[in-house]
PDB file of C-alpha atoms in Angstrom:
ATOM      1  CA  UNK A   1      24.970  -6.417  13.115  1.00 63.00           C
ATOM      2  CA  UNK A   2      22.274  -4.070  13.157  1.00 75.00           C
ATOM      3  CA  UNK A   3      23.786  -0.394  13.435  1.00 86.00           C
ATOM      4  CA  UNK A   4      21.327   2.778  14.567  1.00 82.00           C
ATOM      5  CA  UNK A   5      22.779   6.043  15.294  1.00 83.00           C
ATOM      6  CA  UNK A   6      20.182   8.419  16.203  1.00 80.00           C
ATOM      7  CA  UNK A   7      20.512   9.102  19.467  1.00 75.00           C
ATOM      8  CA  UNK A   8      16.421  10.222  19.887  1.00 77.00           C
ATOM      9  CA  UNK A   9      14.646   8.117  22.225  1.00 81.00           C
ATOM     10  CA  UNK A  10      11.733   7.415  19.677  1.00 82.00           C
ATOM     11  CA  UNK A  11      11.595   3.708  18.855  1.00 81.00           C
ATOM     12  CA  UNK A  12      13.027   2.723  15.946  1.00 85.00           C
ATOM     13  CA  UNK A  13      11.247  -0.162  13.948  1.00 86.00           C
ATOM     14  CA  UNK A  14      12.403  -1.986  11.435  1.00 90.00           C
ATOM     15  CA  UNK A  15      11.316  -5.520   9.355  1.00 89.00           C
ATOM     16  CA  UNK A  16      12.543  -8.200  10.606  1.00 87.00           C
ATOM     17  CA  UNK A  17      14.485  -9.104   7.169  1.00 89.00           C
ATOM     18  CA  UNK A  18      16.893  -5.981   7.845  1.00 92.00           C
ATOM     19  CA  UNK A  19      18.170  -7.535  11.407  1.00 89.00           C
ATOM     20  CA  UNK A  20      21.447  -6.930  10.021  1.00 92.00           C
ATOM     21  CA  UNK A  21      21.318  -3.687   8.468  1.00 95.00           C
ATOM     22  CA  UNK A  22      22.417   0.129   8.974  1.00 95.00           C
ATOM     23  CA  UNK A  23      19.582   1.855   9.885  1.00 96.00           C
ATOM     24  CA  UNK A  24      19.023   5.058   8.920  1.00 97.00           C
ATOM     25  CA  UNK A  25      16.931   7.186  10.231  1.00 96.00           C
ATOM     26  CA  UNK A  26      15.899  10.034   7.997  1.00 97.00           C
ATOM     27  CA  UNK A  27      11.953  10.856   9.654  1.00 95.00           C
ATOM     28  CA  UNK A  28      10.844  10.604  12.737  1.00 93.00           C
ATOM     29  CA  UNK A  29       7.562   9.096  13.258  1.00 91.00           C
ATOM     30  CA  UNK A  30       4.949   8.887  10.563  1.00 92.00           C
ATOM     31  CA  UNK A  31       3.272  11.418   8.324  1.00 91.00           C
ATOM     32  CA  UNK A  32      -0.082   9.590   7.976  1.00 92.00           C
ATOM     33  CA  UNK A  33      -0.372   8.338  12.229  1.00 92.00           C
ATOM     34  CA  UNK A  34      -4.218   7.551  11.470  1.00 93.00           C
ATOM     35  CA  UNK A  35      -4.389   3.986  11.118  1.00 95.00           C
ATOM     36  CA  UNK A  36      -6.474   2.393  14.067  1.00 96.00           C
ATOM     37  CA  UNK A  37      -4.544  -0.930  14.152  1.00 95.00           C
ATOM     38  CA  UNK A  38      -1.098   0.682  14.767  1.00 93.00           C
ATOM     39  CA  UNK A  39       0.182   2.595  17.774  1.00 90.00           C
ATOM     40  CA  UNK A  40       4.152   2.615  16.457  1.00 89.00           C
ATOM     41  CA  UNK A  41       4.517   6.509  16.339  1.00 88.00           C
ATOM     42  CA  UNK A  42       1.403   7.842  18.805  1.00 85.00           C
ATOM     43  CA  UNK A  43       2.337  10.644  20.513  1.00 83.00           C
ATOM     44  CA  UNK A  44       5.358  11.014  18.148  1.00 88.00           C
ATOM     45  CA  UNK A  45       5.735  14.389  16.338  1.00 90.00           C
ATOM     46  CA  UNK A  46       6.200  13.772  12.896  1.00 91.00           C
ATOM     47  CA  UNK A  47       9.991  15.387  11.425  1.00 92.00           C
ATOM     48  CA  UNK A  48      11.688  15.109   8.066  1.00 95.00           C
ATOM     49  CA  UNK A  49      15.266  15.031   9.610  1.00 95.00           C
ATOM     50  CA  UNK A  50      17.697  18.100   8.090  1.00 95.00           C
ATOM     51  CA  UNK A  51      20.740  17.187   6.026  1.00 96.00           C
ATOM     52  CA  UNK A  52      23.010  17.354   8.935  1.00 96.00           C
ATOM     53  CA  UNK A  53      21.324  15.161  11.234  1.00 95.00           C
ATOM     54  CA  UNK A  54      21.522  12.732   8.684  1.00 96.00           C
ATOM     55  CA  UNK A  55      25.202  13.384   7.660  1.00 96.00           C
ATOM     56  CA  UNK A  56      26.128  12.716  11.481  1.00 96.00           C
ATOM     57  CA  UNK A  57      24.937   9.086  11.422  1.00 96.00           C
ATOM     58  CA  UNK A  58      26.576   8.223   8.066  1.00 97.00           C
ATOM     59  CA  UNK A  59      29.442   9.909   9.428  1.00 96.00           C
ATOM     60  CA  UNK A  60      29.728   7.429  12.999  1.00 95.00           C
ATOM     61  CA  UNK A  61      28.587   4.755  11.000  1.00 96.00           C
ATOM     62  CA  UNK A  62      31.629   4.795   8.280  1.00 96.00           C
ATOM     63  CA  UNK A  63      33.652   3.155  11.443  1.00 96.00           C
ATOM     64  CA  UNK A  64      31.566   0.051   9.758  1.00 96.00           C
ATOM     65  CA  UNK A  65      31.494   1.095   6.122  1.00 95.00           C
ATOM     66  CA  UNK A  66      33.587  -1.923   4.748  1.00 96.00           C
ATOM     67  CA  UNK A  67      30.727  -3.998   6.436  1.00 96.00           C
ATOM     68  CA  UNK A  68      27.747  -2.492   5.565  1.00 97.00           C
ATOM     69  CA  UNK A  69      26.308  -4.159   3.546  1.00 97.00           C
ATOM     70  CA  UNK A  70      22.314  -3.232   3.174  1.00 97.00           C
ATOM     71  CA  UNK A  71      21.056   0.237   4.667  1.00 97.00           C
ATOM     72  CA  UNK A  72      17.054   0.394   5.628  1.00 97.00           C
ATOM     73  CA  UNK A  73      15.646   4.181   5.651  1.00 97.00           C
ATOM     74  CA  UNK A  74      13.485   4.382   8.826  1.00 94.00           C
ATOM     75  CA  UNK A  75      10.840   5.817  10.276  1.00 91.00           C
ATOM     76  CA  UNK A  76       7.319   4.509   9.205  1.00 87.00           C
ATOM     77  CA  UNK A  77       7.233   6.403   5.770  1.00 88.00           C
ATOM     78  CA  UNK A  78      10.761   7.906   4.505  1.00 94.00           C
ATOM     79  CA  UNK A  79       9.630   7.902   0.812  1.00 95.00           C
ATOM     80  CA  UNK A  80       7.809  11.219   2.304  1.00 96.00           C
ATOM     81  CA  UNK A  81      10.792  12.964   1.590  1.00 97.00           C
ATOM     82  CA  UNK A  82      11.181  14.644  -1.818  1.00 97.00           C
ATOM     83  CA  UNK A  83      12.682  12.550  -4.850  1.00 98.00           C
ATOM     84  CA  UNK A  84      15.647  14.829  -5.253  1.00 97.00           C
ATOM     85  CA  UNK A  85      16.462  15.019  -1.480  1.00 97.00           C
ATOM     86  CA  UNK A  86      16.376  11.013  -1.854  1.00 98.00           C
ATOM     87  CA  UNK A  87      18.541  11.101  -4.428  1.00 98.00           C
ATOM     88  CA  UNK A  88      21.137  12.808  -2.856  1.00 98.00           C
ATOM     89  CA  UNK A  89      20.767  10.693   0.121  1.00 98.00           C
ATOM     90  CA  UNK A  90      21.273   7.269  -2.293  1.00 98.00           C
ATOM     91  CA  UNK A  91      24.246   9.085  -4.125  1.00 98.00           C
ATOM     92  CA  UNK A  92      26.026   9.849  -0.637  1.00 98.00           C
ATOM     93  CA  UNK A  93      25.259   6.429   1.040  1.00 98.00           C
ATOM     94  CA  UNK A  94      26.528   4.270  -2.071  1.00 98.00           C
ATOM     95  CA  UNK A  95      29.891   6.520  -1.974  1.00 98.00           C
ATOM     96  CA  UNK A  96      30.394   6.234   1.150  1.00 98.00           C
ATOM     97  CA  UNK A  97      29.785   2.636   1.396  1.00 98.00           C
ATOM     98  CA  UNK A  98      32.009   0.616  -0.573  1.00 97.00           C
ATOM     99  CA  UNK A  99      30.090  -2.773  -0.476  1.00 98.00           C
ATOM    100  CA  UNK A 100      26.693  -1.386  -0.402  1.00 98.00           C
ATOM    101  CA  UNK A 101      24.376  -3.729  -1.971  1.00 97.00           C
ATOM    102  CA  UNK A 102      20.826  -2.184  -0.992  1.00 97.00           C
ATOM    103  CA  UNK A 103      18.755   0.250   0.154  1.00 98.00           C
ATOM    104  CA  UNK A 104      15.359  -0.024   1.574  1.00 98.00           C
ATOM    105  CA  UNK A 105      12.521   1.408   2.911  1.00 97.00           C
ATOM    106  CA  UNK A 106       8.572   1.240   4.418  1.00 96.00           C
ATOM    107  CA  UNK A 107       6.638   2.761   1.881  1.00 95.00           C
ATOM    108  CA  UNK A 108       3.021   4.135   2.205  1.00 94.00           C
ATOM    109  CA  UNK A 109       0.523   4.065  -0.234  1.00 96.00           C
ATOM    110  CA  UNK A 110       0.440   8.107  -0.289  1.00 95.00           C
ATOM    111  CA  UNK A 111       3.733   8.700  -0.404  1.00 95.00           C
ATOM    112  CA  UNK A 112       4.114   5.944  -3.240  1.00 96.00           C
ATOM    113  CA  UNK A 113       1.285   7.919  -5.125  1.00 97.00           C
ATOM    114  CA  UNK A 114       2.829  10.939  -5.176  1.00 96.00           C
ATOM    115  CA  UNK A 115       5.172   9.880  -7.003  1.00 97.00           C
ATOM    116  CA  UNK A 116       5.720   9.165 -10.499  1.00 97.00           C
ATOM    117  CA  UNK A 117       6.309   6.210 -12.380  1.00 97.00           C
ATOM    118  CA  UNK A 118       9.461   7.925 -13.803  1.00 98.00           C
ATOM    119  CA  UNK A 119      10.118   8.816 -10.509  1.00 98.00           C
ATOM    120  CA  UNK A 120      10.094   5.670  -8.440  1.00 98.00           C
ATOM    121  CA  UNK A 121      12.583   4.636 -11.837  1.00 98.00           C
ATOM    122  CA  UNK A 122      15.200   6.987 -10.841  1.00 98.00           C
ATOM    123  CA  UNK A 123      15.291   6.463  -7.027  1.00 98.00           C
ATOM    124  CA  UNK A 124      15.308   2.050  -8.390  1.00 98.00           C
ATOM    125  CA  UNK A 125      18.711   3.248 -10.546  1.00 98.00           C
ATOM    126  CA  UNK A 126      19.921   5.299  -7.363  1.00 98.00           C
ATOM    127  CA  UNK A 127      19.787   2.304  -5.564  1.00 98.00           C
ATOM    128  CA  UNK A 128      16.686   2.160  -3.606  1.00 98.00           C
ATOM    129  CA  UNK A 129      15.738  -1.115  -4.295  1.00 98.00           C
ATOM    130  CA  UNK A 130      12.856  -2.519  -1.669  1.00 98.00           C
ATOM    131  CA  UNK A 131      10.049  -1.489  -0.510  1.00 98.00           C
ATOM    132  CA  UNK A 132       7.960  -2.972   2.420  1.00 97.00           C
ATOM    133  CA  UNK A 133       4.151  -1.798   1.602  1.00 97.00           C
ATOM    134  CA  UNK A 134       1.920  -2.578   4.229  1.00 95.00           C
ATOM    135  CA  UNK A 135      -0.993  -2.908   1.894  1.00 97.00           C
ATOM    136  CA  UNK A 136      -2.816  -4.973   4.952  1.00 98.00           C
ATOM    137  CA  UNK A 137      -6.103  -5.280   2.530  1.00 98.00           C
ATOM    138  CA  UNK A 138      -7.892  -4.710  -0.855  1.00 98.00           C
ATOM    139  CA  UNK A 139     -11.339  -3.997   0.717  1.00 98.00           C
ATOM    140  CA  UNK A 140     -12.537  -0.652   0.292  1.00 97.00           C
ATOM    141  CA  UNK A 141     -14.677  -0.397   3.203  1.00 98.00           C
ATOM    142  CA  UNK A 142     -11.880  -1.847   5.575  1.00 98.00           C
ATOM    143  CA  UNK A 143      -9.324   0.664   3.932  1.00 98.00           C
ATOM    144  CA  UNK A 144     -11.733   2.990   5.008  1.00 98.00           C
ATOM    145  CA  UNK A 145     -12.626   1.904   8.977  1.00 97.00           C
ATOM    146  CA  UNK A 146      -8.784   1.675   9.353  1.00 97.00           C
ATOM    147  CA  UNK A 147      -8.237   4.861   8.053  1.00 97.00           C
ATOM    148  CA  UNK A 148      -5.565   3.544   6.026  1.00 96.00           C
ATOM    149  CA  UNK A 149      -5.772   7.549   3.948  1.00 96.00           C
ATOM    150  CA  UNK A 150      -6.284   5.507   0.252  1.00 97.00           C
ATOM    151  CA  UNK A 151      -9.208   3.508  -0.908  1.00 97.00           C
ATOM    152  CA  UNK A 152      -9.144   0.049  -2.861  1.00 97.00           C
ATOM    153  CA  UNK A 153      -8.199   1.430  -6.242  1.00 98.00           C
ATOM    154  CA  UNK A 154      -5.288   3.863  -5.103  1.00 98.00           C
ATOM    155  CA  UNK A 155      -3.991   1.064  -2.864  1.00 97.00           C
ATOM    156  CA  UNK A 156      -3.776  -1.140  -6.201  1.00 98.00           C
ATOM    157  CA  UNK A 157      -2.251   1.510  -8.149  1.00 98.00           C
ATOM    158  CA  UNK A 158       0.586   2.571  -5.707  1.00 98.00           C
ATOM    159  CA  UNK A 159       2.002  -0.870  -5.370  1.00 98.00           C
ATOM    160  CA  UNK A 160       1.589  -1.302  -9.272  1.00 97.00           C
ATOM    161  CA  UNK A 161       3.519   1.444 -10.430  1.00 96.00           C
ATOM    162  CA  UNK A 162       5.989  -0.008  -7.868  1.00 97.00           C
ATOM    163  CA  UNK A 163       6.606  -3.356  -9.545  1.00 97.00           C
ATOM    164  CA  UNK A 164       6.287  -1.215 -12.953  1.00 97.00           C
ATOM    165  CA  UNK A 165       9.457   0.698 -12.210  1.00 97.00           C
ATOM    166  CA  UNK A 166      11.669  -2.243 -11.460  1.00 97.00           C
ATOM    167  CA  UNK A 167      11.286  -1.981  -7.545  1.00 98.00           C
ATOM    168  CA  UNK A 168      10.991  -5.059  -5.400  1.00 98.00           C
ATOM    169  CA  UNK A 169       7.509  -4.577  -3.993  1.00 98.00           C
ATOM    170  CA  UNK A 170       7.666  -6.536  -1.101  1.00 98.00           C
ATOM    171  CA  UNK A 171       3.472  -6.889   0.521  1.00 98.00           C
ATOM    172  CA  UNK A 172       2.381  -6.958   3.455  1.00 97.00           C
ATOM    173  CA  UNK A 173      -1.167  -8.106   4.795  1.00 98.00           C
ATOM    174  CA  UNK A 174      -3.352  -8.862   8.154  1.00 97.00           C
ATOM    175  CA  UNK A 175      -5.042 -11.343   8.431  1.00 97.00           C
ATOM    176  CA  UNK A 176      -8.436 -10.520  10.654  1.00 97.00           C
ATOM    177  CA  UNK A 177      -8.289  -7.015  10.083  1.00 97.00           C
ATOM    178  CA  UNK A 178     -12.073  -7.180   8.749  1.00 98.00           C
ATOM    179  CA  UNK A 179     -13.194  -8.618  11.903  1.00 97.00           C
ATOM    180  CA  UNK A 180     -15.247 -11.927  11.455  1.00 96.00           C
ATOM    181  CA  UNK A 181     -18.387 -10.152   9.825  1.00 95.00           C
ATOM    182  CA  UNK A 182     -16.630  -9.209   6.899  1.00 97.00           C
ATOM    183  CA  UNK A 183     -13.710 -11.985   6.907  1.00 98.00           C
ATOM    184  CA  UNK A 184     -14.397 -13.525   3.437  1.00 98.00           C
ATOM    185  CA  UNK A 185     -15.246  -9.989   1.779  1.00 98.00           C
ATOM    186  CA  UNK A 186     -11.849  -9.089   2.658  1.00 98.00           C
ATOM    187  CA  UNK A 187     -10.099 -12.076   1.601  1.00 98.00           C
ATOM    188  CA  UNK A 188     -11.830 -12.433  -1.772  1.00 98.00           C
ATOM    189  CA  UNK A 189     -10.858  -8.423  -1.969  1.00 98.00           C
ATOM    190  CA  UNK A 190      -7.564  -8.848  -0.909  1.00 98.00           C
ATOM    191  CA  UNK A 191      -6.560 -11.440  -3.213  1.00 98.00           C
ATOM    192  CA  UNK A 192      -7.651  -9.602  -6.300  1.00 98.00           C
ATOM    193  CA  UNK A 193      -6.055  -6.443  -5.296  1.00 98.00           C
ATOM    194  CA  UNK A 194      -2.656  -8.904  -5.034  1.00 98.00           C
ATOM    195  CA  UNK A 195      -3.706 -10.178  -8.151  1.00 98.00           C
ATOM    196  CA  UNK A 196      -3.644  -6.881 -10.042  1.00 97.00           C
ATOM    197  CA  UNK A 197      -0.150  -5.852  -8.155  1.00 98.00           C
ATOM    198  CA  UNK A 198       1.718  -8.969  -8.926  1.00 97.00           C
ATOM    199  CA  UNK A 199       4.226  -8.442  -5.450  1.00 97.00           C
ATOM    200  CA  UNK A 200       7.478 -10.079  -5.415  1.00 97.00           C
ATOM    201  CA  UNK A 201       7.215 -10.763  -2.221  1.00 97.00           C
ATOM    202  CA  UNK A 202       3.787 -11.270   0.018  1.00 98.00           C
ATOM    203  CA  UNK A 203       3.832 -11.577   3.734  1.00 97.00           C
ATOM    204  CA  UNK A 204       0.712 -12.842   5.397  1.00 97.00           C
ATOM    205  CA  UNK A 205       0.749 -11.351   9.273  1.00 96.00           C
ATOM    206  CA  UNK A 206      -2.242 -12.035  11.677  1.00 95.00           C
ATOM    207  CA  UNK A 207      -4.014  -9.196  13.807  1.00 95.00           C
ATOM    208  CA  UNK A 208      -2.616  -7.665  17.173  1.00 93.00           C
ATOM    209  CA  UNK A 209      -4.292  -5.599  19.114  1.00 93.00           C
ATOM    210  CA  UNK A 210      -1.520  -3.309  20.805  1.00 90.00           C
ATOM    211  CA  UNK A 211      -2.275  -1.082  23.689  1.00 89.00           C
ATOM    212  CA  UNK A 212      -2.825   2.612  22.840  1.00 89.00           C
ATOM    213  CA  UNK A 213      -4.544   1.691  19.345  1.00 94.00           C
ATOM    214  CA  UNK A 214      -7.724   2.930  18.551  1.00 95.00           C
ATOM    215  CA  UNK A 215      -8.708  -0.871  16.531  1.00 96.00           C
ATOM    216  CA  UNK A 216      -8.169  -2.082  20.537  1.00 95.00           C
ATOM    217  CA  UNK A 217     -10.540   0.599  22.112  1.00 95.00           C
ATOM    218  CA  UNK A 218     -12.945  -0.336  19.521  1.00 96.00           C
ATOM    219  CA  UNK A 219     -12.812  -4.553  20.358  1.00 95.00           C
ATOM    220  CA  UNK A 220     -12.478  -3.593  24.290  1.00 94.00           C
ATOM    221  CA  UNK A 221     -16.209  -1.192  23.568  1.00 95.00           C
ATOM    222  CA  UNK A 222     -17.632  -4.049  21.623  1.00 95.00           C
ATOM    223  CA  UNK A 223     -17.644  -2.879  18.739  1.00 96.00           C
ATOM    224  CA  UNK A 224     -15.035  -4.788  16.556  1.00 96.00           C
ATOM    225  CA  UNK A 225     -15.548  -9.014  16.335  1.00 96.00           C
ATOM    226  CA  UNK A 226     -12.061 -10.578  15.762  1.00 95.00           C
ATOM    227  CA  UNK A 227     -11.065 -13.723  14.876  1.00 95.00           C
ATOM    228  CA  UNK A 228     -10.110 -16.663  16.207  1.00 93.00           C
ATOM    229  CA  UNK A 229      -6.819 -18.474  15.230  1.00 93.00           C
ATOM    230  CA  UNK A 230      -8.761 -20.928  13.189  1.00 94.00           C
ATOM    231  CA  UNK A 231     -10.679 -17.794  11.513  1.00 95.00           C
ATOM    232  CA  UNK A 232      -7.820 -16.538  10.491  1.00 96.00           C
ATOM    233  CA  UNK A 233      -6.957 -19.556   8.653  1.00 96.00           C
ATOM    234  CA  UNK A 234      -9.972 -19.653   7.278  1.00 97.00           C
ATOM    235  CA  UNK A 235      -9.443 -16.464   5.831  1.00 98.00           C
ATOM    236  CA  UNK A 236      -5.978 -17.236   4.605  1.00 98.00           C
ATOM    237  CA  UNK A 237      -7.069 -19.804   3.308  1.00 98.00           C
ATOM    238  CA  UNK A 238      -9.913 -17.999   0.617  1.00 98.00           C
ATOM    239  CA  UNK A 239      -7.344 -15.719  -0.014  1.00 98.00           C
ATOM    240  CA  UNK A 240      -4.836 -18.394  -1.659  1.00 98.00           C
ATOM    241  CA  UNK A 241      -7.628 -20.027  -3.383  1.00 98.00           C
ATOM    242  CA  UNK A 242      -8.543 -16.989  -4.937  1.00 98.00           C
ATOM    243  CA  UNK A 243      -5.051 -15.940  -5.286  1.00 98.00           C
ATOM    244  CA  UNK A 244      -4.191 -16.356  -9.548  1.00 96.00           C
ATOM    245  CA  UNK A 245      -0.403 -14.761 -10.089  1.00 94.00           C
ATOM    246  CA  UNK A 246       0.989 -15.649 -13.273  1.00 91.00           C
ATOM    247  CA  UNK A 247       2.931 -18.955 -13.682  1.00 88.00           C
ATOM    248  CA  UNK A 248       6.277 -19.037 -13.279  1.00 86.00           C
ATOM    249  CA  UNK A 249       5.923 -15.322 -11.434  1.00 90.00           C
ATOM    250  CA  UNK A 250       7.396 -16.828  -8.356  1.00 94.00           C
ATOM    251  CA  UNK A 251       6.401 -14.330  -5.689  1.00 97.00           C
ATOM    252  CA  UNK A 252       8.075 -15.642  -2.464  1.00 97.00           C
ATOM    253  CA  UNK A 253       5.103 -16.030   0.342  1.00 97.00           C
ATOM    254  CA  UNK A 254       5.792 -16.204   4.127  1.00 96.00           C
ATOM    255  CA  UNK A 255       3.846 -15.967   7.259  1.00 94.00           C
ATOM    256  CA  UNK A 256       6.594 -16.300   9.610  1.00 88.00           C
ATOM    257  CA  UNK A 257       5.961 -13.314  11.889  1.00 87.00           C
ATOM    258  CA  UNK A 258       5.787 -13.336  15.542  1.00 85.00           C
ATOM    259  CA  UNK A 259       2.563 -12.751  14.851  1.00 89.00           C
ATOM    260  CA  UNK A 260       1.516 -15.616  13.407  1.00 90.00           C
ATOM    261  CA  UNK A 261       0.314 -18.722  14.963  1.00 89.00           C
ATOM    262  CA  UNK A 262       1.701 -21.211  12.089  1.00 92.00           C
ATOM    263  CA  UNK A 263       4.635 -20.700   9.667  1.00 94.00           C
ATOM    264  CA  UNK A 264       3.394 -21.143   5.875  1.00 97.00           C
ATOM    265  CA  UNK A 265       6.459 -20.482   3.101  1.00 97.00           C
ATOM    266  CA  UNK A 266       6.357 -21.396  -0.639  1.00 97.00           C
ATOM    267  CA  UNK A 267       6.796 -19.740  -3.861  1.00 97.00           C
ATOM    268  CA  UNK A 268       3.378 -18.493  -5.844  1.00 97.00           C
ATOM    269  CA  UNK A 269       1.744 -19.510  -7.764  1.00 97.00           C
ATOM    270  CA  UNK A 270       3.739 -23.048  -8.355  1.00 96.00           C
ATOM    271  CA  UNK A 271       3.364 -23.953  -4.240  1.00 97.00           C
ATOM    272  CA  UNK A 272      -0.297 -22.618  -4.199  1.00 97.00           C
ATOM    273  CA  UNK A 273      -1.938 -26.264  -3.972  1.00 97.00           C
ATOM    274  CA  UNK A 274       0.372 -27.207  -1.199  1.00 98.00           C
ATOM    275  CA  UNK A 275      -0.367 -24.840   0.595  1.00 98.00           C
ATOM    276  CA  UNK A 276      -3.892 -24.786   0.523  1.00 98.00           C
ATOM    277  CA  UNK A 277      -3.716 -27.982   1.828  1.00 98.00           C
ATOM    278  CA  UNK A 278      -1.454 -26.772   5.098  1.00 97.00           C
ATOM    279  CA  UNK A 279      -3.817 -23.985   5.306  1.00 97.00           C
ATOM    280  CA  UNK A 280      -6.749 -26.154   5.630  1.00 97.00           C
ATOM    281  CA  UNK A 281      -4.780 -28.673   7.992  1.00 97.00           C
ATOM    282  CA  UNK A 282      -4.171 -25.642  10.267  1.00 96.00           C
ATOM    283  CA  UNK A 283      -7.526 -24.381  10.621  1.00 96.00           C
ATOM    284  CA  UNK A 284      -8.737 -27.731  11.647  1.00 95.00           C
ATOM    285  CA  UNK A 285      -5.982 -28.656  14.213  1.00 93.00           C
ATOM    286  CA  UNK A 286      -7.020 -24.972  15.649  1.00 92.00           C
ATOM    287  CA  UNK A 287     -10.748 -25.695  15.624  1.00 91.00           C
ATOM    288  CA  UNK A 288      -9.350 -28.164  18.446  1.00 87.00           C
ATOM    289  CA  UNK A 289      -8.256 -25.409  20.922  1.00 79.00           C
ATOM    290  CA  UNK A 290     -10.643 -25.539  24.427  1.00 62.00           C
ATOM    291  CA  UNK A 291     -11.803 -22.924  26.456  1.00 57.00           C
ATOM    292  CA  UNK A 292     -11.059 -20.675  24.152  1.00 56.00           C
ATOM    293  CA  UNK A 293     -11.593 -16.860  25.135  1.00 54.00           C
ATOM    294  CA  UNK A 294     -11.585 -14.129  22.320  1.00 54.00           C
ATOM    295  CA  UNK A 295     -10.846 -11.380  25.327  1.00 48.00           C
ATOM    296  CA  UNK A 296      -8.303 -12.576  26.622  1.00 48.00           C
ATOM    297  CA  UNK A 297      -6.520 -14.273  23.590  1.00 51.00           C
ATOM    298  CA  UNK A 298      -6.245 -10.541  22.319  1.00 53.00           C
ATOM    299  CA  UNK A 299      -5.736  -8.694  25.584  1.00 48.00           C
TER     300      UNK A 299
END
């Protein structure tokens, strides 16, 4: 039962882990809109939603409230909103909702920087207990030609202070988002950014190139190499070699987004060897694909 009550015609996206959860939509659109892989909120004015407009869908969705179980603040980046207006928001939504277990949210590297460690505690005791960070590398120079808004170091540092206030930090990366020339820079980069944040959770996705994205204009110009599927195995592959969480952490890994051309699921670091060795089965049975056509594979 997924419940959405804003009646705006501005898509609404959410991960595919809250399926079953009120969303609720407290911006509209994205504050940072820059990145040139991602065309979710082009064209989409950018709104913190007033107190009322978020009162009315709490209000049609308390029809429900005995069900709801997990709530998921949308749009792309609702930690924008100030800590105490947050706050307020958590406080209402776990009154309201009886059986409330949860409350997540996307969570940008900005908006996670400017906040506080002490901060990011009290919105974790409030309730807000997940947050999706689509960290998609560690490599400076790709942070940088995506226009991501944060470099290598403040990309670390906002999912750290994360996991160091008691928040579920839940990664996300793409695979291929280097292009092939720089494919094993980012990977090696990538991995030691993860291995400085420690997620909870890491989530492996593999490039698209949607219509209306800059990153697209730039492959359809020539200008931007991507990989094949069996490159991006390759990549995935350095990464989890060089990958070195602490045993016994037991960050959950998945890479079972329609993205991605082969599921992969374990727990880190005590699956790492395993698979490494599904990785490397992958990339080979790709290698096997004929006629393959880089255009139109990512058209």
């Amino acid at each position: 039962m997924n419940l959405f009550f804003d009646d705006e015609t501005i898509p609404c996206f959410r991960p595919p882990s809250e399926a079953d959860s009120f969303i609720l939509r407290v911006t509209r659109g994205c504050a940072h809109n820059q990145c040139t892989y991602c065309n979710m909120y082009r064209g989409v004015q950018f709104a913190m939603l007033q107190d009322e407009e978020i009162s009315r869908q709490i209000a049609l969705a308390t029809a429900y409230k005995n069900q709801i179980r997990r709530i998921f603040l949308a749009d792309g980046d609702a930690l924008v909103l100030q800590t105490e207006k947050l706050l307020k928001i958590l406080n209402i939504l776990y009154d309201t909702f009886p059986n409330l277990e949860r409350v997540s949210t996307y969570a940008a590297p900005k908006d996670m920087l400017r906040k506080s460690v002490e901060e990011l505690k009290a919105l974790k005791e409030a309730g807000l207990k997940l947050f999706y960070y689509g960290m998609e590398t560690g490599d400076d120079a790709t942070l940088k030609a995506i226009k991501k808004g944060v470099d290598a170091e403040e990309t670390i540092e906002a999912g750290r202070r994360t996991v160091e206030a008691g928040i579920t930090l839940s990664v996300m990366i793409i695979l291929g988002i280097a292009g092939t020339e720089n494919s094993e820079r980012n990977a090696l980069a990538t991995a030691k950014a993860l291995n400085i944040i420690k997620p909870n959770m890491l989530s492996a996705l593999c490039l698209m190139l949607y219509r209306g994205s800059e990153l697209k204009e730039q492959f359809e110009r020539g200008e931007f190499h991507p990989l094949p599927p069996y490159g991006l195995m390759h990549e995935l592959g350095i990464m989890m070699e060089n990958l070195e969480l602490p045993k016994g952490y037991g960050t959950l890994f998945r890479s079972n987004h329609y993205s991605n051309y082969v599921n992969f699921k374990g727990t880190l670091p005590d699956d790492k060897e395993r698979l490494i060795k599904e990785i490397k089965l992958a990339e080979a049975e790709l290698k096997k694909l004929k006629n393959y056509d880089v255009y139109n594979f990512y058209k």
